PDB file of C-alpha atoms in Angstrom:
ATOM      1  CA  MET A   1     -12.172   2.839  26.688  1.00 40.00           C
ATOM      2  CA  LEU A   2     -12.045   3.974  23.111  1.00 45.00           C
ATOM      3  CA  GLN A   3      -9.344   2.109  21.203  1.00 46.00           C
ATOM      4  CA  TYR A   4      -7.444   3.972  18.526  1.00 45.00           C
ATOM      5  CA  GLN A   5      -7.980   2.190  15.205  1.00 47.00           C
ATOM      6  CA  PRO A   6      -5.226   2.797  12.670  1.00 46.00           C
ATOM      7  CA  PRO A   7      -6.446   3.187   9.077  1.00 48.00           C
ATOM      8  CA  PRO A   8      -6.047   0.066   6.940  1.00 53.00           C
ATOM      9  CA  LEU A   9      -2.658  -0.111   5.247  1.00 54.00           C
ATOM     10  CA  ASP A  10      -4.274  -0.714   1.856  1.00 59.00           C
ATOM     11  CA  ALA A  11      -6.001   2.662   2.002  1.00 68.00           C
ATOM     12  CA  LEU A  12      -2.757   4.251   3.082  1.00 68.00           C
ATOM     13  CA  PHE A  13      -0.722   2.757   0.256  1.00 66.00           C
ATOM     14  CA  GLN A  14      -3.416   3.533  -2.268  1.00 71.00           C
ATOM     15  CA  ALA A  15      -3.504   7.110  -1.040  1.00 78.00           C
ATOM     16  CA  LEU A  16       0.256   7.414  -1.398  1.00 74.00           C
ATOM     17  CA  ALA A  17       0.437   5.683  -4.770  1.00 72.00           C
ATOM     18  CA  ASP A  18      -0.512   8.918  -6.551  1.00 79.00           C
ATOM     19  CA  PRO A  19       2.294  11.442  -7.201  1.00 80.00           C
ATOM     20  CA  ALA A  20       0.032  14.470  -6.679  1.00 87.00           C
ATOM     21  CA  ARG A  21      -1.051  13.141  -3.292  1.00 87.00           C
ATOM     22  CA  ARG A  22       2.569  12.404  -2.353  1.00 81.00           C
ATOM     23  CA  ALA A  23       3.438  15.991  -3.295  1.00 84.00           C
ATOM     24  CA  MET A  24       0.662  17.200  -0.981  1.00 89.00           C
ATOM     25  CA  VAL A  25       1.886  15.018   1.898  1.00 84.00           C
ATOM     26  CA  GLU A  26       5.457  16.210   1.371  1.00 79.00           C
ATOM     27  CA  ARG A  27       4.277  19.834   1.422  1.00 83.00           C
ATOM     28  CA  LEU A  28       2.364  19.144   4.647  1.00 85.00           C
ATOM     29  CA  THR A  29       5.443  17.766   6.411  1.00 75.00           C
ATOM     30  CA  ALA A  30       6.593  21.407   6.439  1.00 74.00           C
ATOM     31  CA  GLY A  31       3.402  22.493   8.231  1.00 81.00           C
ATOM     32  CA  PRO A  32      -0.361  23.026   7.754  1.00 88.00           C
ATOM     33  CA  ALA A  33      -1.566  24.527   4.464  1.00 91.00           C
ATOM     34  CA  SER A  34      -4.819  25.638   2.860  1.00 92.00           C
ATOM     35  CA  VAL A  35      -6.408  23.667   0.023  1.00 91.00           C
ATOM     36  CA  SER A  36      -5.505  26.405  -2.477  1.00 91.00           C
ATOM     37  CA  GLN A  37      -1.890  26.467  -1.231  1.00 91.00           C
ATOM     38  CA  LEU A  38      -1.692  22.718  -1.741  1.00 92.00           C
ATOM     39  CA  ALA A  39      -3.277  22.922  -5.201  1.00 92.00           C
ATOM     40  CA  ALA A  40      -1.169  25.870  -6.423  1.00 90.00           C
ATOM     41  CA  PRO A  41       2.001  23.968  -7.462  1.00 89.00           C
ATOM     42  CA  LEU A  42       0.015  21.114  -9.009  1.00 90.00           C
ATOM     43  CA  PRO A  43      -1.354  21.060 -12.569  1.00 90.00           C
ATOM     44  CA  MET A  44      -4.982  20.584 -11.504  1.00 90.00           C
ATOM     45  CA  SER A  45      -8.152  22.426 -10.548  1.00 90.00           C
ATOM     46  CA  LEU A  46      -9.073  23.245  -6.973  1.00 89.00           C
ATOM     47  CA  THR A  47     -11.894  20.691  -7.252  1.00 91.00           C
ATOM     48  CA  ALA A  48      -9.478  17.937  -8.299  1.00 93.00           C
ATOM     49  CA  ALA A  49      -7.112  18.891  -5.458  1.00 92.00           C
ATOM     50  CA  ALA A  50      -9.989  18.683  -2.984  1.00 92.00           C
ATOM     51  CA  GLN A  51     -10.805  15.182  -4.258  1.00 93.00           C
ATOM     52  CA  HIS A  52      -7.184  14.085  -3.736  1.00 93.00           C
ATOM     53  CA  LEU A  53      -7.296  15.539  -0.222  1.00 93.00           C
ATOM     54  CA  ALA A  54     -10.439  13.566   0.502  1.00 92.00           C
ATOM     55  CA  VAL A  55      -8.521  10.359  -0.328  1.00 90.00           C
ATOM     56  CA  LEU A  56      -5.695  11.389   2.002  1.00 90.00           C
ATOM     57  CA  GLU A  57      -8.234  12.175   4.738  1.00 89.00           C
ATOM     58  CA  ALA A  58      -9.962   8.808   4.297  1.00 86.00           C
ATOM     59  CA  ALA A  59      -6.591   7.098   4.665  1.00 81.00           C
ATOM     60  CA  GLY A  60      -6.018   8.935   7.932  1.00 81.00           C
ATOM     61  CA  LEU A  61      -2.985  10.808   6.654  1.00 83.00           C
ATOM     62  CA  VAL A  62      -4.496  14.283   6.660  1.00 90.00           C
ATOM     63  CA  THR A  63      -7.001  16.094   8.830  1.00 90.00           C
ATOM     64  CA  SER A  64      -8.663  19.340   7.818  1.00 91.00           C
ATOM     65  CA  ALA A  65     -10.692  22.051   9.517  1.00 90.00           C
ATOM     66  CA  LYS A  66     -12.612  24.920   8.012  1.00 88.00           C
ATOM     67  CA  VAL A  67     -12.164  28.324   9.594  1.00 83.00           C
ATOM     68  CA  GLY A  68     -14.253  30.969   7.871  1.00 86.00           C
ATOM     69  CA  ARG A  69     -13.873  30.334   4.150  1.00 86.00           C
ATOM     70  CA  VAL A  70     -10.455  28.683   4.387  1.00 88.00           C
ATOM     71  CA  ARG A  71     -10.000  24.925   4.829  1.00 89.00           C
ATOM     72  CA  THR A  72      -6.640  24.201   6.466  1.00 92.00           C
ATOM     73  CA  CYS A  73      -5.051  20.758   6.125  1.00 92.00           C
ATOM     74  CA  THR A  74      -2.640  19.171   8.589  1.00 89.00           C
ATOM     75  CA  LEU A  75      -0.559  16.026   8.237  1.00 84.00           C
ATOM     76  CA  ASP A  76      -1.696  13.467  10.820  1.00 79.00           C
ATOM     77  CA  THR A  77       1.549  11.664  11.463  1.00 67.00           C
ATOM     78  CA  ALA A  78       0.023  10.098  14.573  1.00 63.00           C
ATOM     79  CA  ALA A  79      -2.020   7.901  12.228  1.00 58.00           C
ATOM     80  CA  LEU A  80       1.129   5.909  11.774  1.00 56.00           C
ATOM     81  CA  SER A  81       3.485   5.533  14.687  1.00 62.00           C
ATOM     82  CA  GLN A  82       7.136   5.995  13.916  1.00 59.00           C
ATOM     83  CA  ALA A  83       7.584   2.269  14.427  1.00 62.00           C
ATOM     84  CA  GLU A  84       4.864   1.389  11.921  1.00 68.00           C
ATOM     85  CA  GLN A  85       6.351   3.806   9.405  1.00 67.00           C
ATOM     86  CA  TRP A  86       9.703   2.184   9.914  1.00 68.00           C
ATOM     87  CA  ILE A  87       8.305  -1.330   9.431  1.00 75.00           C
ATOM     88  CA  ASN A  88       6.769  -0.254   6.110  1.00 73.00           C
ATOM     89  CA  ALA A  89       9.919   1.540   5.031  1.00 72.00           C
ATOM     90  CA  ARG A  90      11.990  -1.477   6.041  1.00 75.00           C
ATOM     91  CA  ARG A  91       9.808  -3.937   4.123  1.00 79.00           C
ATOM     92  CA  MET A  92       9.956  -1.786   1.010  1.00 76.00           C
ATOM     93  CA  ALA A  93      13.694  -1.171   1.386  1.00 76.00           C
ATOM     94  CA  VAL A  94      14.385  -4.904   1.688  1.00 84.00           C
ATOM     95  CA  GLY A  95      12.188  -5.522  -1.374  1.00 83.00           C
ATOM     96  CA  ALA A  96      14.108  -2.911  -3.344  1.00 81.00           C
ATOM     97  CA  GLN A  97      17.392  -4.461  -2.193  1.00 85.00           C
ATOM     98  CA  LEU A  98      16.307  -7.929  -3.319  1.00 90.00           C
ATOM     99  CA  ASP A  99      15.430  -6.457  -6.727  1.00 88.00           C
ATOM    100  CA  ARG A 100      18.860  -4.857  -6.884  1.00 89.00           C
ATOM    101  CA  LEU A 101      20.343  -8.273  -6.076  1.00 92.00           C
ATOM    102  CA  GLY A 102      18.440  -9.603  -9.106  1.00 93.00           C
ATOM    103  CA  ASP A 103      19.881  -6.826 -11.278  1.00 92.00           C
ATOM    104  CA  TYR A 104      23.353  -7.622  -9.972  1.00 93.00           C
ATOM    105  CA  LEU A 105      22.923 -11.352 -10.671  1.00 94.00           C
ATOM    106  CA  ALA A 106      21.731 -10.601 -14.226  1.00 94.00           C
ATOM    107  CA  ALA A 107      24.634  -8.196 -14.847  1.00 93.00           C
ATOM    108  CA  THR A 108      27.228 -10.679 -13.612  1.00 93.00           C
ATOM    109  CA  LYS A 109      25.786 -13.806 -15.249  1.00 92.00           C
ATOM    110  CA  PRO A 110      28.733 -15.926 -16.447  1.00 91.00           C
ATOM    111  CA  ASP A 111      28.797 -16.985 -20.119  1.00 89.00           C
ATOM    112  CA  ASP A 112      28.866 -20.692 -19.199  1.00 86.00           C
ATOM    113  CA  GLU A 113      25.729 -20.499 -17.018  1.00 84.00           C
ATOM    114  CA  PRO A 114      22.723 -22.029 -18.760  1.00 79.00           C
TER     115      PRO A 114
ATOM    116  CA  MET B   1      -1.049   7.089  18.594  1.00 41.00           C
ATOM    117  CA  THR B   2       1.765   6.142  20.930  1.00 41.00           C
ATOM    118  CA  ALA B   3       0.589   5.422  24.434  1.00 44.00           C
ATOM    119  CA  PHE B   4       3.960   6.052  26.049  1.00 53.00           C
ATOM    120  CA  PRO B   5       7.203   7.446  24.715  1.00 58.00           C
ATOM    121  CA  HIS B   6       9.280   4.283  24.374  1.00 68.00           C
ATOM    122  CA  ALA B   7       6.799   1.843  22.866  1.00 73.00           C
ATOM    123  CA  VAL B   8       7.931  -1.246  20.956  1.00 79.00           C
ATOM    124  CA  THR B   9       6.039  -2.713  18.024  1.00 79.00           C
ATOM    125  CA  HIS B  10       6.748  -6.307  17.014  1.00 82.00           C
ATOM    126  CA  ALA B  11       6.276  -7.344  13.426  1.00 84.00           C
ATOM    127  CA  THR B  12       7.209 -10.017  10.922  1.00 86.00           C
ATOM    128  CA  PHE B  13       7.386  -9.702   7.182  1.00 86.00           C
ATOM    129  CA  CYS B  14       8.381 -12.088   4.436  1.00 87.00           C
ATOM    130  CA  LEU B  15       9.535 -11.353   0.886  1.00 88.00           C
ATOM    131  CA  GLU B  16      10.267 -13.827  -1.906  1.00 89.00           C
ATOM    132  CA  ARG B  17      12.102 -13.452  -5.178  1.00 91.00           C
ATOM    133  CA  VAL B  18      12.981 -15.947  -7.922  1.00 93.00           C
ATOM    134  CA  TYR B  19      16.322 -15.303  -9.606  1.00 94.00           C
ATOM    135  CA  ASP B  20      17.724 -16.603 -12.864  1.00 92.00           C
ATOM    136  CA  ALA B  21      20.900 -17.760 -11.101  1.00 93.00           C
ATOM    137  CA  PRO B  22      21.799 -20.960  -9.253  1.00 95.00           C
ATOM    138  CA  PRO B  23      21.714 -20.925  -5.420  1.00 95.00           C
ATOM    139  CA  ALA B  24      25.515 -20.820  -5.173  1.00 95.00           C
ATOM    140  CA  ARG B  25      25.708 -17.560  -7.136  1.00 94.00           C
ATOM    141  CA  VAL B  26      22.829 -16.002  -5.174  1.00 95.00           C
ATOM    142  CA  PHE B  27      24.506 -16.993  -1.896  1.00 95.00           C
ATOM    143  CA  HIS B  28      27.837 -15.585  -3.048  1.00 94.00           C
ATOM    144  CA  ALA B  29      26.250 -12.294  -4.151  1.00 93.00           C
ATOM    145  CA  PHE B  30      24.463 -12.039  -0.802  1.00 91.00           C
ATOM    146  CA  THR B  31      27.600 -12.572   1.261  1.00 92.00           C
ATOM    147  CA  ASP B  32      30.629 -11.389  -0.742  1.00 90.00           C
ATOM    148  CA  PRO B  33      31.667  -7.925   0.570  1.00 85.00           C
ATOM    149  CA  GLN B  34      32.556  -6.635  -2.930  1.00 85.00           C
ATOM    150  CA  ALA B  35      29.234  -7.779  -4.353  1.00 88.00           C
ATOM    151  CA  ARG B  36      27.326  -6.305  -1.390  1.00 86.00           C
ATOM    152  CA  ARG B  37      28.842  -2.896  -2.025  1.00 82.00           C
ATOM    153  CA  ARG B  38      27.262  -2.966  -5.464  1.00 81.00           C
ATOM    154  CA  TRP B  39      23.722  -4.045  -4.656  1.00 84.00           C
ATOM    155  CA  PHE B  40      23.217  -3.818  -0.897  1.00 82.00           C
ATOM    156  CA  PHE B  41      24.850  -0.509  -0.007  1.00 77.00           C
ATOM    157  CA  LYS B  42      23.695   1.249  -3.190  1.00 71.00           C
ATOM    158  CA  THR B  43      27.007   3.119  -3.392  1.00 69.00           C
ATOM    159  CA  ASP B  44      25.944   4.565  -6.756  1.00 69.00           C
ATOM    160  CA  SER B  45      23.385   6.823  -5.049  1.00 73.00           C
ATOM    161  CA  TRP B  46      23.716   6.560  -1.253  1.00 78.00           C
ATOM    162  CA  THR B  47      26.697   7.835   0.732  1.00 86.00           C
ATOM    163  CA  LEU B  48      28.559   5.057   2.521  1.00 89.00           C
ATOM    164  CA  HIS B  49      30.537   6.777   5.305  1.00 92.00           C
ATOM    165  CA  ALA B  50      32.056   3.647   6.802  1.00 92.00           C
ATOM    166  CA  HIS B  51      31.855  -0.078   6.244  1.00 91.00           C
ATOM    167  CA  SER B  52      33.743  -2.765   8.131  1.00 92.00           C
ATOM    168  CA  GLY B  53      33.641  -6.501   8.704  1.00 90.00           C
ATOM    169  CA  GLY B  54      31.293  -8.731   6.788  1.00 85.00           C
ATOM    170  CA  ASP B  55      33.382 -11.909   6.900  1.00 91.00           C
ATOM    171  CA  LEU B  56      31.298 -14.985   6.224  1.00 92.00           C
ATOM    172  CA  ALA B  57      31.583 -16.578   9.676  1.00 95.00           C
ATOM    173  CA  VAL B  58      29.195 -17.165  12.559  1.00 96.00           C
ATOM    174  CA  GLY B  59      29.685 -14.309  15.028  1.00 96.00           C
ATOM    175  CA  ALA B  60      31.256 -11.995  12.445  1.00 94.00           C
ATOM    176  CA  VAL B  61      29.975  -8.422  12.633  1.00 94.00           C
ATOM    177  CA  GLU B  62      29.373  -6.067   9.717  1.00 93.00           C
ATOM    178  CA  SER B  63      29.034  -2.382  10.570  1.00 95.00           C
ATOM    179  CA  SER B  64      27.983   0.338   8.180  1.00 92.00           C
ATOM    180  CA  ARG B  65      27.227   4.065   8.418  1.00 93.00           C
ATOM    181  CA  PHE B  66      25.402   5.700   5.540  1.00 88.00           C
ATOM    182  CA  SER B  67      23.111   8.527   4.391  1.00 84.00           C
ATOM    183  CA  PRO B  68      20.303   8.502   1.832  1.00 74.00           C
ATOM    184  CA  PRO B  69      20.706  10.384  -1.472  1.00 71.00           C
ATOM    185  CA  GLY B  70      20.669  14.159  -0.975  1.00 72.00           C
ATOM    186  CA  ALA B  71      20.399  13.909   2.821  1.00 72.00           C
ATOM    187  CA  SER B  72      22.905  14.157   5.631  1.00 78.00           C
ATOM    188  CA  VAL B  73      20.983  12.165   8.254  1.00 80.00           C
ATOM    189  CA  LEU B  74      23.126   9.308   9.555  1.00 87.00           C
ATOM    190  CA  ILE B  75      21.764   5.760   9.476  1.00 86.00           C
ATOM    191  CA  THR B  76      23.683   2.887  11.055  1.00 92.00           C
ATOM    192  CA  ASN B  77      23.370  -0.860  10.577  1.00 92.00           C
ATOM    193  CA  ASP B  78      25.215  -3.388  12.740  1.00 96.00           C
ATOM    194  CA  SER B  79      24.724  -6.984  11.722  1.00 95.00           C
ATOM    195  CA  THR B  80      25.925 -10.313  13.135  1.00 97.00           C
ATOM    196  CA  TYR B  81      25.766 -13.685  11.369  1.00 96.00           C
ATOM    197  CA  LEU B  82      24.138 -16.278  13.617  1.00 98.00           C
ATOM    198  CA  ASP B  83      23.862 -19.246  11.259  1.00 97.00           C
ATOM    199  CA  ILE B  84      25.396 -20.046   7.886  1.00 97.00           C
ATOM    200  CA  VAL B  85      24.616 -22.991   5.599  1.00 98.00           C
ATOM    201  CA  ALA B  86      26.576 -22.517   2.377  1.00 97.00           C
ATOM    202  CA  ASP B  87      24.376 -21.850  -0.661  1.00 96.00           C
ATOM    203  CA  ALA B  88      21.182 -22.476   1.350  1.00 97.00           C
ATOM    204  CA  ARG B  89      20.675 -20.369   4.502  1.00 97.00           C
ATOM    205  CA  LEU B  90      21.791 -17.306   6.373  1.00 96.00           C
ATOM    206  CA  VAL B  91      20.493 -16.063   9.717  1.00 97.00           C
ATOM    207  CA  PHE B  92      21.624 -12.701  10.993  1.00 96.00           C
ATOM    208  CA  ALA B  93      20.644 -10.230  13.679  1.00 97.00           C
ATOM    209  CA  TYR B  94      20.848  -6.536  12.936  1.00 95.00           C
ATOM    210  CA  ALA B  95      20.122  -3.250  14.671  1.00 94.00           C
ATOM    211  CA  MET B  96      19.570   0.089  12.965  1.00 90.00           C
ATOM    212  CA  THR B  97      19.640   3.680  14.205  1.00 88.00           C
ATOM    213  CA  LEU B  98      18.512   6.932  12.570  1.00 81.00           C
ATOM    214  CA  ALA B  99      20.164  10.188  13.639  1.00 81.00           C
ATOM    215  CA  GLY B 100      21.394   8.468  16.793  1.00 85.00           C
ATOM    216  CA  ALA B 101      17.974   7.116  17.809  1.00 82.00           C
ATOM    217  CA  PRO B 102      17.372   3.351  17.829  1.00 87.00           C
ATOM    218  CA  LEU B 103      14.958   2.272  15.094  1.00 82.00           C
ATOM    219  CA  SER B 104      14.846  -1.486  15.207  1.00 86.00           C
ATOM    220  CA  ALA B 105      16.451  -4.749  16.245  1.00 92.00           C
ATOM    221  CA  SER B 106      15.711  -7.605  13.863  1.00 92.00           C
ATOM    222  CA  LEU B 107      16.304 -11.256  13.190  1.00 95.00           C
ATOM    223  CA  ALA B 108      16.540 -11.958   9.466  1.00 94.00           C
ATOM    224  CA  THR B 109      16.481 -15.402   7.851  1.00 95.00           C
ATOM    225  CA  VAL B 110      17.464 -15.839   4.212  1.00 95.00           C
ATOM    226  CA  GLU B 111      16.591 -19.185   2.630  1.00 96.00           C
ATOM    227  CA  ILE B 112      17.818 -20.037  -0.859  1.00 96.00           C
ATOM    228  CA  ARG B 113      16.253 -22.982  -2.673  1.00 97.00           C
ATOM    229  CA  PRO B 114      16.855 -24.330  -6.163  1.00 97.00           C
ATOM    230  CA  GLU B 115      13.952 -23.642  -8.489  1.00 95.00           C
ATOM    231  CA  GLY B 116      14.040 -24.574 -12.155  1.00 92.00           C
ATOM    232  CA  GLY B 117      17.481 -23.545 -13.347  1.00 89.00           C
ATOM    233  CA  GLY B 118      17.552 -20.689 -10.846  1.00 93.00           C
ATOM    234  CA  ALA B 119      16.852 -20.040  -7.196  1.00 94.00           C
ATOM    235  CA  ARG B 120      14.073 -18.861  -4.931  1.00 94.00           C
ATOM    236  CA  LEU B 121      15.128 -16.514  -2.124  1.00 94.00           C
ATOM    237  CA  ILE B 122      12.870 -16.213   0.920  1.00 94.00           C
ATOM    238  CA  PHE B 123      13.656 -13.328   3.260  1.00 93.00           C
ATOM    239  CA  THR B 124      11.868 -13.396   6.613  1.00 92.00           C
ATOM    240  CA  GLU B 125      12.341 -10.602   9.129  1.00 90.00           C
ATOM    241  CA  GLN B 126      11.135 -10.716  12.726  1.00 92.00           C
ATOM    242  CA  GLY B 127      11.726  -7.410  14.426  1.00 88.00           C
ATOM    243  CA  ALA B 128      11.247  -5.111  17.362  1.00 88.00           C
ATOM    244  CA  TYR B 129      10.574  -1.597  16.039  1.00 83.00           C
ATOM    245  CA  PHE B 130      10.994   1.347  18.369  1.00 81.00           C
ATOM    246  CA  ASP B 131       9.145   4.575  18.793  1.00 68.00           C
ATOM    247  CA  GLY B 132      11.687   7.107  19.911  1.00 57.00           C
ATOM    248  CA  PRO B 133      10.824  10.122  22.028  1.00 49.00           C
ATOM    249  CA  ASP B 134       7.956  11.816  20.219  1.00 45.00           C
ATOM    250  CA  SER B 135      10.008  14.375  18.329  1.00 43.00           C
ATOM    251  CA  VAL B 136       8.548  16.202  15.365  1.00 43.00           C
ATOM    252  CA  ALA B 137      11.892  15.947  13.579  1.00 49.00           C
ATOM    253  CA  GLY B 138      11.856  12.179  13.957  1.00 52.00           C
ATOM    254  CA  ARG B 139       8.310  11.861  12.665  1.00 49.00           C
ATOM    255  CA  GLU B 140       9.033  14.128   9.713  1.00 53.00           C
ATOM    256  CA  GLU B 141      12.158  12.171   8.850  1.00 57.00           C
ATOM    257  CA  GLY B 142      10.210   8.931   9.181  1.00 55.00           C
ATOM    258  CA  THR B 143       7.466  10.200   6.912  1.00 55.00           C
ATOM    259  CA  ARG B 144       9.920  11.575   4.365  1.00 58.00           C
ATOM    260  CA  GLN B 145      11.835   8.315   4.353  1.00 59.00           C
ATOM    261  CA  MET B 146       8.670   6.282   3.933  1.00 56.00           C
ATOM    262  CA  LEU B 147       7.583   8.441   1.003  1.00 56.00           C
ATOM    263  CA  GLU B 148      10.978   8.175  -0.666  1.00 59.00           C
ATOM    264  CA  THR B 149      11.030   4.433  -0.266  1.00 56.00           C
ATOM    265  CA  LEU B 150       7.492   4.171  -1.549  1.00 51.00           C
ATOM    266  CA  ALA B 151       8.255   6.413  -4.523  1.00 53.00           C
ATOM    267  CA  ASN B 152      11.265   4.265  -5.391  1.00 55.00           C
ATOM    268  CA  GLU B 153       9.177   1.147  -5.054  1.00 49.00           C
ATOM    269  CA  ILE B 154       6.470   2.533  -7.338  1.00 46.00           C
ATOM    270  CA  ALA B 155       9.003   3.854  -9.884  1.00 49.00           C
ATOM    271  CA  ARG B 156      10.452   0.349 -10.177  1.00 48.00           C
ATOM    272  CA  PRO B 157       9.123  -1.481 -13.226  1.00 46.00           C
ATOM    273  CA  ALA B 158       6.907  -4.392 -12.197  1.00 40.00           C
TER     274      ALA B 158
END
């Protein structure tokens, strides 16, 4: 039986670390789009957009299929189960909260504390 | 790829921070309801619909209902203190829901140790994370939330 292998988290995070690629993923949550539709709102060439899409595809976030001359991209949310997404979101949310705790502690530091 | 509609994923994660504050002040900030409203519930940007409890006592329950910035989706968090060692340790169990669907049930352990003139905080979470019925809305919300959290994390100065 073929086991489904989720893409490594490093590749996923690296793919999502770029704002242009995040913009593409956000656009794709609304539904499939062509490469030129994805590139249109971004300040970059079609070639650069295609390179970003290749990173998203390698991370397992996006799948694409060429029909005629148009390549259509689809968000592959199955790559991450809802539970795995939630674990990642939770870990990052807790990290952000602990940083906010640090900000709070710095802002409320008493004068007599060394 | 979820094999069946109500799968559970178990996971553990651990985060550490070193603060320029003695353990007693870190412990107080972590447990004092007024302080928590400032850093934990992010009331400057998130909408806190309801918040109750939060007494520092074993068995005490803290319930909160909130929505992320610019969104109306309801998230709930119900938390119970299981173990309290003043200025040193907190253990609590908490369950979260998103738009009425269960997201997770977790056991969180917070350890606070003196380090230099400050304190090291070690947060360990052991959780059961749920896949709800395979709804597109749920997956989209999950993805959007993950991206927002990630964007916030990246925007934060290192």
